[in-house]
Coordinates of C-alpha atoms in Angstrom, one line a residue:
X6 CA 0.0 0.0 0.0
X7 CA 1.2 3.5 -0.8
X8 CA 2.3 5.9 1.9
X9 CA 1.6 8.9 -0.2
X10 CA -1.0 11.1 1.5
X11 CA -2.6 12.1 -1.9
X12 CA -3.1 8.4 -2.8
X13 CA -5.0 7.8 0.5
X14 CA -7.5 10.6 -0.3
X15 CA -8.5 9.3 -3.7
X16 CA -12.0 8.2 -4.4
X17 CA -13.6 6.5 -7.3
X18 CA -15.2 8.9 -9.8
X19 CA -18.7 8.0 -10.8
X20 CA -19.4 8.5 -14.5
X21 CA -22.9 9.1 -15.8
X22 CA -24.2 9.0 -19.4
X23 CA -27.4 9.7 -21.1
X24 CA -29.3 6.6 -22.2
X25 CA -32.6 7.0 -24.1
X26 CA -33.6 10.2 -22.4
X27 CA -32.4 9.6 -18.9
X28 CA -29.1 9.8 -17.0
X29 CA -27.6 6.6 -15.6
X30 CA -24.4 5.6 -13.9
X31 CA -22.0 3.6 -16.1
X32 CA -21.2 1.3 -13.1
X33 CA -24.7 -0.1 -13.2
X34 CA -24.4 -1.2 -16.9
X35 CA -24.4 -4.9 -17.8
X36 CA -21.3 -6.3 -19.6
X37 CA -22.8 -5.7 -23.0
X38 CA -23.8 -2.1 -22.4
X39 CA -20.3 -1.4 -20.9
X40 CA -18.6 -2.8 -24.0
X41 CA -21.0 -0.6 -26.2
X42 CA -20.1 2.4 -24.1
X43 CA -16.4 1.9 -24.7
X44 CA -17.0 1.8 -28.5
X45 CA -19.1 5.1 -28.6
X46 CA -17.8 8.1 -30.4
X47 CA -17.9 11.4 -28.5
X48 CA -18.9 14.5 -30.5
X49 CA -18.1 18.0 -29.4
X50 CA -20.2 21.1 -30.0
X51 CA -18.7 23.5 -32.5

């Protein structure tokens, strides 16, 4: 285990995504949906 004080304060970051009109945490996705999420292309506004 690391003795670095910064490492001890770290927390998991919860990622949300919009799925069919509602916001849902990625951690609750099933394996198929997680794989699909990794393949998605992110578009930026211009």
